[in-house]
């Protein structure tokens, strides 16, 4: 049996290594590990900063608010929220060990001061009592929630009556760059909701006063809803 030419073997090895790297990169983007995930959470902090700033303009953050950031990633959003609520407290949860470690390192001084706490936990089972938070934020994370409706209701449980959930994302169905982003979302097994689907999800989960904002040129979306007062 004739052997394969060296250039064919080399090309096969190249594509095999490339495929392995892409699989690893996608897994780290979805759930950063304790060691290999540091680079990915650093990228998240950098790339999501302007998106987060834009999204937070659509909610009022008072100085004494009690806030939860779901899917806190590299911890940059927690830092921003703590600055907006200097007399309040900010909690963060993430299901990825790497994200929790990075987020704690990013906010070490605020944790030491007792203004921030960060835990490893799932959005499906938040380690907090009912009616605790004035505001819950979710930046670039809702895509990966295991059960969107139930997880939205779990957040509703920990919100105070009249409290607000804000979901901020840079990928959504029929968004400016959805054609490019959609194949990646499928590989990540991530949800990809449109404007009407976001509105319907909030309403089904029990939120009121639902508003959807778009930054169409950049392909950003922000969905806001509140827990009923009664």
mmCIF file of C-alpha atoms in Angstrom:
data_model
loop_
_atom_site.group_PDB
_atom_site.id
_atom_site.type_symbol
_atom_site.label_atom_id
_atom_site.label_comp_id
_atom_site.label_asym_id
_atom_site.label_seq_id
_atom_site.Cartn_x
_atom_site.Cartn_y
_atom_site.Cartn_z
ATOM 1 C CA UNK A 1 0.000 0.000 0.000
ATOM 2 C CA UNK A 2 1.582 3.343 -1.081
ATOM 3 C CA UNK A 3 2.363 5.833 1.698
ATOM 4 C CA UNK A 4 0.860 9.325 1.720
ATOM 5 C CA UNK A 5 3.067 12.216 0.583
ATOM 6 C CA UNK A 6 4.523 14.313 3.406
ATOM 7 C CA UNK A 7 2.604 17.446 2.384
ATOM 8 C CA UNK A 8 -0.708 15.560 2.645
ATOM 9 C CA UNK A 9 0.189 14.305 6.124
ATOM 10 C CA UNK A 10 1.284 17.788 7.202
ATOM 11 C CA UNK A 11 -1.922 19.334 5.888
ATOM 12 C CA UNK A 12 -4.004 16.700 7.677
ATOM 13 C CA UNK A 13 -2.197 17.399 10.946
ATOM 14 C CA UNK A 14 -2.686 21.146 10.457
ATOM 15 C CA UNK A 15 -6.444 20.810 9.991
ATOM 16 C CA UNK A 16 -6.707 18.375 12.897
ATOM 17 C CA UNK A 17 -4.902 20.814 15.203
ATOM 18 C CA UNK A 18 -7.005 23.705 13.914
ATOM 19 C CA UNK A 19 -10.223 21.784 14.550
ATOM 20 C CA UNK A 20 -9.044 20.847 18.063
ATOM 21 C CA UNK A 21 -8.227 24.491 18.815
ATOM 22 C CA UNK A 22 -11.603 25.709 17.549
ATOM 23 C CA UNK A 23 -13.446 23.132 19.661
ATOM 24 C CA UNK A 24 -11.420 24.174 22.700
ATOM 25 C CA UNK A 25 -11.987 27.892 22.012
ATOM 26 C CA UNK A 26 -15.738 27.397 21.688
ATOM 27 C CA UNK A 27 -15.889 25.414 24.920
ATOM 28 C CA UNK A 28 -13.940 28.139 26.749
ATOM 29 C CA UNK A 29 -16.146 30.882 25.318
ATOM 30 C CA UNK A 30 -19.186 29.083 26.691
ATOM 31 C CA UNK A 31 -17.669 27.968 30.010
ATOM 32 C CA UNK A 32 -14.152 29.275 30.804
ATOM 33 C CA UNK A 33 -11.971 26.900 32.790
ATOM 34 C CA UNK A 34 -9.916 27.845 35.828
ATOM 35 C CA UNK A 35 -6.623 28.007 33.917
ATOM 36 C CA UNK A 36 -7.183 28.100 30.176
ATOM 37 C CA UNK A 37 -10.167 30.418 30.522
ATOM 38 C CA UNK A 38 -8.197 33.478 31.700
ATOM 39 C CA UNK A 39 -7.505 34.693 28.167
ATOM 40 C CA UNK A 40 -11.158 34.321 27.184
ATOM 41 C CA UNK A 41 -12.516 36.221 30.182
ATOM 42 C CA UNK A 42 -9.977 38.982 29.523
ATOM 43 C CA UNK A 43 -11.312 39.234 25.970
ATOM 44 C CA UNK A 44 -14.893 39.300 27.310
ATOM 45 C CA UNK A 45 -14.086 42.167 29.659
ATOM 46 C CA UNK A 46 -12.590 44.137 26.797
ATOM 47 C CA UNK A 47 -15.131 43.378 24.073
ATOM 48 C CA UNK A 48 -18.287 43.694 26.192
ATOM 49 C CA UNK A 49 -17.442 46.975 27.901
ATOM 50 C CA UNK A 50 -19.058 49.412 25.449
ATOM 51 C CA UNK A 51 -22.042 47.087 24.979
ATOM 52 C CA UNK A 52 -22.558 47.039 28.748
ATOM 53 C CA UNK A 53 -22.286 50.824 29.041
ATOM 54 C CA UNK A 54 -24.915 51.252 26.324
ATOM 55 C CA UNK A 55 -27.254 48.709 27.897
ATOM 56 C CA UNK A 56 -27.052 50.227 31.370
ATOM 57 C CA UNK A 57 -28.242 53.588 30.039
ATOM 58 C CA UNK A 58 -31.689 51.979 29.785
ATOM 59 C CA UNK A 59 -32.109 51.389 33.522
ATOM 60 C CA UNK A 60 -31.923 53.639 36.550
ATOM 61 C CA UNK A 61 -29.297 52.549 39.080
ATOM 62 C CA UNK A 62 -29.637 54.227 42.454
ATOM 63 C CA UNK A 63 -26.653 54.641 44.757
ATOM 64 C CA UNK A 64 -27.926 52.230 47.422
ATOM 65 C CA UNK A 65 -29.164 49.453 45.126
ATOM 66 C CA UNK A 66 -28.655 45.771 45.843
ATOM 67 C CA UNK A 67 -27.622 44.272 42.501
ATOM 68 C CA UNK A 68 -26.987 40.816 41.040
ATOM 69 C CA UNK A 69 -24.978 40.142 37.875
ATOM 70 C CA UNK A 70 -25.872 36.737 36.425
ATOM 71 C CA UNK A 71 -23.078 35.213 34.362
ATOM 72 C CA UNK A 72 -20.504 37.663 35.683
ATOM 73 C CA UNK A 73 -17.716 36.439 33.384
ATOM 74 C CA UNK A 74 -14.500 38.381 33.923
ATOM 75 C CA UNK A 75 -16.048 40.760 36.451
ATOM 76 C CA UNK A 76 -15.941 44.039 34.535
ATOM 77 C CA UNK A 77 -19.720 44.522 34.726
ATOM 78 C CA UNK A 78 -19.607 44.032 38.503
ATOM 79 C CA UNK A 79 -16.991 46.771 38.687
ATOM 80 C CA UNK A 80 -19.189 49.114 36.652
ATOM 81 C CA UNK A 81 -22.258 48.353 38.777
ATOM 82 C CA UNK A 82 -20.372 48.946 42.028
ATOM 83 C CA UNK A 83 -19.338 52.381 40.718
ATOM 84 C CA UNK A 84 -22.955 53.214 39.836
ATOM 85 C CA UNK A 85 -24.195 52.123 43.287
ATOM 86 C CA UNK A 86 -21.453 53.357 45.659
ATOM 87 C CA UNK A 87 -23.612 52.848 48.770
ATOM 88 C CA UNK A 88 -25.039 49.521 47.636
ATOM 89 C CA UNK A 89 -23.790 45.975 47.167
ATOM 90 C CA UNK A 90 -23.219 43.839 44.083
ATOM 91 C CA UNK A 91 -23.364 40.045 43.917
ATOM 92 C CA UNK A 92 -22.122 37.994 41.011
ATOM 93 C CA UNK A 93 -22.739 34.398 39.984
ATOM 94 C CA UNK A 94 -21.288 32.299 37.194
ATOM 95 C CA UNK A 95 -21.411 28.578 36.546
ATOM 96 C CA UNK A 96 -17.831 28.521 35.210
ATOM 97 C CA UNK A 97 -14.996 28.097 37.712
ATOM 98 C CA UNK A 98 -12.647 30.134 35.510
ATOM 99 C CA UNK A 99 -15.043 33.064 35.349
ATOM 100 C CA UNK A 100 -15.523 33.080 39.117
ATOM 101 C CA UNK A 101 -11.762 33.096 39.718
ATOM 102 C CA UNK A 102 -11.185 35.891 37.201
ATOM 103 C CA UNK A 103 -14.101 37.940 38.483
ATOM 104 C CA UNK A 104 -12.898 37.659 42.076
ATOM 105 C CA UNK A 105 -9.416 38.765 41.047
ATOM 106 C CA UNK A 106 -10.817 41.711 39.093
ATOM 107 C CA UNK A 107 -12.864 42.873 42.090
ATOM 108 C CA UNK A 108 -10.527 41.891 44.927
ATOM 109 C CA UNK A 109 -10.576 45.321 46.590
ATOM 110 C CA UNK A 110 -14.368 45.595 46.432
ATOM 111 C CA UNK A 111 -14.714 42.104 47.901
ATOM 112 C CA UNK A 112 -12.320 43.035 50.701
ATOM 113 C CA UNK A 113 -14.414 46.146 51.389
ATOM 114 C CA UNK A 114 -17.552 44.013 51.689
ATOM 115 C CA UNK A 115 -19.295 45.652 48.724
ATOM 116 C CA UNK A 116 -19.055 42.702 46.319
ATOM 117 C CA UNK A 117 -19.478 38.941 46.647
ATOM 118 C CA UNK A 118 -19.039 36.403 43.853
ATOM 119 C CA UNK A 119 -20.171 32.769 43.907
ATOM 120 C CA UNK A 120 -20.117 29.802 41.570
ATOM 121 C CA UNK A 121 -23.778 29.029 40.901
ATOM 122 C CA UNK A 122 -26.281 28.413 38.132
ATOM 123 C CA UNK A 123 -28.995 30.804 37.039
ATOM 124 C CA UNK A 124 -31.356 27.848 37.456
ATOM 125 C CA UNK A 125 -30.762 27.732 41.219
ATOM 126 C CA UNK A 126 -29.673 31.096 42.580
ATOM 127 C CA UNK A 127 -28.284 30.964 46.144
ATOM 128 C CA UNK A 128 -30.323 33.926 47.383
ATOM 129 C CA UNK A 129 -33.615 34.461 49.216
ATOM 130 C CA UNK A 130 -36.740 35.877 47.619
ATOM 131 C CA UNK A 131 -37.152 39.621 47.110
ATOM 132 C CA UNK A 132 -33.470 40.510 47.599
ATOM 133 C CA UNK A 133 -32.347 42.554 44.572
ATOM 134 C CA UNK A 134 -33.356 45.907 43.109
ATOM 135 C CA UNK A 135 -31.652 45.081 39.818
ATOM 136 C CA UNK A 136 -30.437 41.949 38.046
ATOM 137 C CA UNK A 137 -28.179 42.227 35.002
ATOM 138 C CA UNK A 138 -27.356 39.576 32.409
ATOM 139 C CA UNK A 139 -24.735 40.590 29.832
ATOM 140 C CA UNK A 140 -23.933 38.197 26.985
ATOM 141 C CA UNK A 141 -25.047 35.185 29.012
ATOM 142 C CA UNK A 142 -28.729 34.453 28.410
ATOM 143 C CA UNK A 143 -27.770 32.479 25.293
ATOM 144 C CA UNK A 144 -26.475 29.639 27.462
ATOM 145 C CA UNK A 145 -29.202 29.312 30.086
ATOM 146 C CA UNK A 146 -30.503 25.730 30.200
ATOM 147 C CA UNK A 147 -34.208 26.584 30.501
ATOM 148 C CA UNK A 148 -34.967 30.170 29.491
ATOM 149 C CA UNK A 149 -38.487 30.393 30.909
ATOM 150 C CA UNK A 150 -37.745 28.726 34.255
ATOM 151 C CA UNK A 151 -34.467 30.606 34.621
ATOM 152 C CA UNK A 152 -36.219 33.927 33.995
ATOM 153 C CA UNK A 153 -38.710 32.952 36.699
ATOM 154 C CA UNK A 154 -35.876 32.070 39.078
ATOM 155 C CA UNK A 155 -34.503 35.595 38.609
ATOM 156 C CA UNK A 156 -38.011 36.957 39.191
ATOM 157 C CA UNK A 157 -38.023 35.117 42.529
ATOM 158 C CA UNK A 158 -34.948 36.965 43.849
ATOM 159 C CA UNK A 159 -36.036 40.390 42.560
ATOM 160 C CA UNK A 160 -37.774 42.773 44.930
ATOM 161 C CA UNK A 161 -41.301 43.821 43.892
ATOM 162 C CA UNK A 162 -40.750 46.567 41.334
ATOM 163 C CA UNK A 163 -37.169 45.369 40.763
ATOM 164 C CA UNK A 164 -35.750 45.161 37.250
ATOM 165 C CA UNK A 165 -34.058 42.560 35.055
ATOM 166 C CA UNK A 166 -31.981 43.814 32.140
ATOM 167 C CA UNK A 167 -30.671 41.431 29.466
ATOM 168 C CA UNK A 168 -27.947 42.855 27.208
ATOM 169 C CA UNK A 169 -26.617 41.053 24.134
ATOM 170 C CA UNK A 170 -24.684 41.642 20.926
ATOM 171 C CA UNK A 171 -26.298 38.840 18.963
ATOM 172 C CA UNK A 172 -29.980 38.377 18.231
ATOM 173 C CA UNK A 173 -32.186 37.069 15.464
ATOM 174 C CA UNK A 174 -32.397 39.528 12.562
ATOM 175 C CA UNK A 175 -29.732 41.713 14.159
ATOM 176 C CA UNK A 176 -27.195 43.547 11.990
ATOM 177 C CA UNK A 177 -24.616 40.743 12.109
ATOM 178 C CA UNK A 178 -26.849 37.752 12.725
ATOM 179 C CA UNK A 179 -25.937 36.049 9.458
ATOM 180 C CA UNK A 180 -22.307 35.950 10.560
ATOM 181 C CA UNK A 181 -23.044 35.142 14.197
ATOM 182 C CA UNK A 182 -25.727 32.509 13.688
ATOM 183 C CA UNK A 183 -23.380 29.627 12.671
ATOM 184 C CA UNK A 184 -21.240 30.256 15.761
ATOM 185 C CA UNK A 185 -24.325 30.346 17.980
ATOM 186 C CA UNK A 186 -25.366 26.973 16.591
ATOM 187 C CA UNK A 187 -21.941 25.500 17.332
ATOM 188 C CA UNK A 188 -22.192 26.849 20.885
ATOM 189 C CA UNK A 189 -25.712 25.365 21.188
ATOM 190 C CA UNK A 190 -26.887 28.825 22.186
ATOM 191 C CA UNK A 191 -30.355 30.335 21.946
ATOM 192 C CA UNK A 192 -30.843 33.123 19.430
ATOM 193 C CA UNK A 193 -33.979 35.152 20.099
ATOM 194 C CA UNK A 194 -35.488 37.989 18.090
ATOM 195 C CA UNK A 195 -37.132 41.167 19.378
ATOM 196 C CA UNK A 196 -40.627 39.684 19.610
ATOM 197 C CA UNK A 197 -39.312 36.483 21.181
ATOM 198 C CA UNK A 198 -37.532 38.476 23.896
ATOM 199 C CA UNK A 199 -40.727 40.395 24.637
ATOM 200 C CA UNK A 200 -42.788 37.213 24.742
ATOM 201 C CA UNK A 201 -40.280 35.458 27.020
ATOM 202 C CA UNK A 202 -40.343 38.294 29.572
ATOM 203 C CA UNK A 203 -44.145 38.377 29.539
ATOM 204 C CA UNK A 204 -44.518 34.583 29.903
ATOM 205 C CA UNK A 205 -42.087 34.590 32.823
ATOM 206 C CA UNK A 206 -44.231 37.160 34.650
ATOM 207 C CA UNK A 207 -42.438 40.456 34.034
ATOM 208 C CA UNK A 208 -44.284 43.717 33.411
ATOM 209 C CA UNK A 209 -43.402 46.971 31.669
ATOM 210 C CA UNK A 210 -41.278 45.100 29.142
ATOM 211 C CA UNK A 211 -39.197 47.278 26.817
ATOM 212 C CA UNK A 212 -36.848 46.288 24.008
ATOM 213 C CA UNK A 213 -34.078 48.587 22.769
ATOM 214 C CA UNK A 214 -31.901 48.096 19.694
ATOM 215 C CA UNK A 215 -28.656 49.659 18.518
ATOM 216 C CA UNK A 216 -29.148 48.514 14.972
ATOM 217 C CA UNK A 217 -25.872 49.703 13.470
ATOM 218 C CA UNK A 218 -23.907 47.672 16.002
ATOM 219 C CA UNK A 219 -26.333 44.768 16.260
ATOM 220 C CA UNK A 220 -26.962 45.223 19.990
ATOM 221 C CA UNK A 221 -30.149 44.485 21.904
ATOM 222 C CA UNK A 222 -31.324 45.271 25.411
ATOM 223 C CA UNK A 223 -34.484 43.854 27.027
ATOM 224 C CA UNK A 224 -35.868 45.236 30.288
ATOM 225 C CA UNK A 225 -38.725 44.044 32.490
ATOM 226 C CA UNK A 226 -39.861 44.474 36.094
ATOM 227 C CA UNK A 227 -41.303 42.303 38.830
ATOM 228 C CA UNK A 228 -44.928 43.243 39.562
ATOM 229 C CA UNK A 229 -45.465 45.308 42.715
ATOM 230 C CA UNK A 230 -48.363 43.174 43.913
#
